């Protein structure tokens, strides 16, 4: 290429030339990039070119190599000297050509092959041209023509060739340019050759129309020089420029280096070299040369060129959903809603909806409605109801709702929502659960105000607790001298929200706490408030001192009179009223009485006439108000029935009725009714509630609330492995809360066991069985001890078995056994071991192993309850708080005792945890179960892996010397636990 003329195009030219070699795709060759201006072969008739002189060139008809008729010109005056024969073409219009090409096809006779022509014969001819703006007709001037070139033949023919009829055809092409005038002539000058012009073709080159990268480039005539023409393309229909499309047209009529491109519009795809509308059922939402996509599931389009597909009926697309996602719908309702009620809070737990609507963004919203009795429509809950973690947008399937009103019906609507729920309000579904909250103690008093202070009195008032959880019966005001540090204190009761503390020392600081009482018992105490009486020197005016003097003397007279009256009445009535819980003012010296809390339990035995105790604590019911439906079980004194109680002006209630069988002795009647005397003193959501007694007609009956699910042990056995950890902990929390109440009342149960816990339809557990003789006779589990007396050995603490030391701490031991029973779904503690073996094993430090899948924290709690030293066992208050923590943090239940390292002790004392550790290696385990004979026996057995252990049967154990039935079962059960544990961790040999 000759690129000299201009520097910039030169560089571009070189660059593109090299580029087109490296990357042939950059070179766009069009097959027909030559535009003919003249083609002698195309003419069928005479060409009419001018010959000068007329005997020079001759026009002759012939055929070409394909035998197509053509017109040719010949001259062959080789015998004569000074030949100058001209042949001139007709005028050829230039059109847009800037440079023309002349292609000649001719034959030429070899002069050597013609005898006697030496000196005159030539083997070349001249090609010339003349540019004019118009056709000059037949006017011909030789000198006006410019020579293009002398044309010589590459191959000339001889006489022999003629004989063989082989004519050697030469093709020569010459460029002429730049041409500028409107047209031109060509001329062929013969100076004595023997030549035949077979064809003459005149053409120019052009880059033809092309569509490239969705841009069209028009016909473009190249430059005459060697520079390139830059051409801008225009985007085809339904497309947009992404980057301006450009190409270069070379002098050879070739397109070079496409740059930039166009993109099909949305709704159009590239097909061939055009943009075509998407077919029905397809869409294209993006600009670009991607293909149209099929409509995603649950969407459609019936027209062409769709940008996106519309959703089918009842299917939707959320705002942020791209058109490529399927249309979706709101989820179905959550399933299997369960509620665990805990006083005034409830844990709601549910399963995922069956149909998530095809979306992953499912969350849950819980709506709380308060349903008042008699009102058909429930109202929205108060705003201060607390949801944990929140009420809306829940990602987990559980929520805790707190701060509800006590003893109130609530409905919770749990709705599963997804990104399209808002778009389909009519399709939204929810699951509803209705609950009734339990009784709950009032919250603490928080605001106390000092109204008046004198030398020996202080008047105070306070605001009702924020959450009374019922009608406040009265307030207990406890106060003491700050210096005395609670060793001696005074308690006052007040019906209203104010009190005057009198008889105080002058100029002294007092600390004071208030707590409210409702039917559910006392609430927590307020924090301690400090008040000071006025100093001795406090001066009062003479008038006021007189008033004070009168007041004091009249008060003294009234007090004297009251004391006299009290003594007289006390003589007459003679009963031990001092034990009555409703005493107005109590004074405890030196702290040797129990700390004031909930009312003190009164042992009915202390009443000389037991029937008086019954009527003190239990309501006498008219037998006509009771309808017995069916017998549900048998008790020590007679049948237990279910029935209904309808009291005047009250709604009918389901009740359980314990009857005293006919032919009872006086003692039996007393013992039977003693249970009612005890039960009647309790008022707590986790203690079975006494409705009343029938003593004035026969049969004698004790009527209690009805517990739909019966006793806990059989209930758990019936529903083996069907509850979540939270549900089990909820039940345990209820039992612990009931026991806390009993221990606060100073009542020791002595027979706490799952069989003595009753379960209602809401899974609320309540402590029952309070008979006085029950522990001795009623309980089939009770066995005679060596010291005489019947004791339920497996549930009873060692000190109670050995020397009858029954305390709340021994109840805590029993609670540990109940905990084990619950977590093993009603398994019998110590299996079939005999009572004697149990006593021995426990005394040697043996403890029950963790039930299958038992959370480590709960197993630790069991171990703590089974501490040998009773003072180290947890108090029920602590147990309740541990369980509350677990409920608040259900994740902690996931670590099971069978698989985890030993958990940190929940209580301060660690000594018991040395006794049993969770299962680790086989050696640890043998140490842990502390069945020494077994361990020794095992050390003689060879085992290489845990695989053999699950096959170990009781029989096998007998063979190796483990003969006690309990440990055998224990070992087999522990092996099973170990087997699941060892799936990951091999047991060392
Ligand atoms: O396990 P259960 O069905 O529940 O069988 C025993 C049976 O009476 C003998 O005690 C059932 N039972 C006792 N008190 C009640 C009660 N308040 N509500 C329902 N069932 C009760 C207990």
Short mmCIF file of N, CA and C and ligand atoms in Angstrom, two decimals, residues 632-634 640 656 688 704-707 710-711 714 758, ligand 1:
data_model
loop_
_atom_site.label_atom_id
_atom_site.label_comp_id
_atom_site.label_asym_id
_atom_site.label_seq_id
_atom_site.Cartn_x
_atom_site.Cartn_y
_atom_site.Cartn_z
N UNK A 632 -63.48 -41.15 86.87
CA UNK A 632 -62.22 -41.04 86.12
C UNK A 632 -61.07 -41.79 86.79
N UNK A 633 -61.26 -42.21 88.02
CA UNK A 633 -60.18 -42.94 88.69
C UNK A 633 -60.59 -43.34 90.10
N UNK A 634 -59.65 -43.96 90.76
CA UNK A 634 -59.95 -44.39 92.12
C UNK A 634 -58.93 -43.79 93.08
N UNK A 640 -62.90 -41.14 92.10
CA UNK A 640 -62.70 -39.76 91.62
C UNK A 640 -63.55 -39.63 90.36
N UNK A 656 -63.63 -31.78 89.23
CA UNK A 656 -63.33 -33.16 89.64
C UNK A 656 -63.93 -33.34 91.03
N UNK A 688 -53.67 -27.02 92.61
CA UNK A 688 -55.04 -27.39 92.26
C UNK A 688 -56.01 -26.60 93.14
N UNK A 704 -62.91 -30.07 93.20
CA UNK A 704 -61.77 -29.24 92.76
C UNK A 704 -61.96 -28.88 91.29
N UNK A 705 -61.10 -27.97 90.82
CA UNK A 705 -61.13 -27.65 89.37
C UNK A 705 -60.81 -28.92 88.59
N UNK A 706 -61.30 -29.00 87.36
CA UNK A 706 -61.11 -30.20 86.55
C UNK A 706 -59.86 -30.03 85.69
N UNK A 707 -59.01 -31.05 85.66
CA UNK A 707 -57.78 -31.00 84.89
C UNK A 707 -57.89 -32.01 83.75
N UNK A 710 -55.46 -35.07 83.15
CA UNK A 710 -55.17 -36.03 84.23
C UNK A 710 -53.76 -35.90 84.79
N UNK A 711 -53.26 -37.00 85.34
CA UNK A 711 -51.95 -36.88 86.01
C UNK A 711 -50.80 -36.87 85.02
N UNK A 714 -48.86 -40.27 83.53
CA UNK A 714 -49.52 -41.04 82.46
C UNK A 714 -49.68 -40.16 81.21
N UNK A 758 -51.22 -32.59 88.22
CA UNK A 758 -52.32 -32.70 87.25
C UNK A 758 -52.08 -31.70 86.11
O1 LIG B 1 -54.30 -39.84 85.60
P1 LIG B 1 -55.71 -39.59 85.88
O2 LIG B 1 -56.71 -39.55 84.81
O3 LIG B 1 -55.83 -38.26 86.75
O4 LIG B 1 -56.18 -40.58 87.07
C1 LIG B 1 -56.10 -39.99 88.32
C2 LIG B 1 -57.37 -40.32 89.11
O5 LIG B 1 -58.20 -39.17 89.13
C3 LIG B 1 -57.06 -40.73 90.56
O6 LIG B 1 -56.39 -39.70 91.24
C4 LIG B 1 -57.67 -38.21 88.27
N1 LIG B 1 -57.85 -36.92 88.91
C5 LIG B 1 -57.64 -36.56 90.18
N2 LIG B 1 -57.91 -35.25 90.34
C6 LIG B 1 -58.32 -34.79 89.14
C7 LIG B 1 -58.74 -33.50 88.67
N3 LIG B 1 -58.79 -32.45 89.49
N4 LIG B 1 -59.08 -33.37 87.38
C8 LIG B 1 -59.02 -34.46 86.56
N5 LIG B 1 -58.64 -35.68 86.95
C9 LIG B 1 -58.30 -35.84 88.23
C10 LIG B 1 -56.19 -38.50 88.09
#
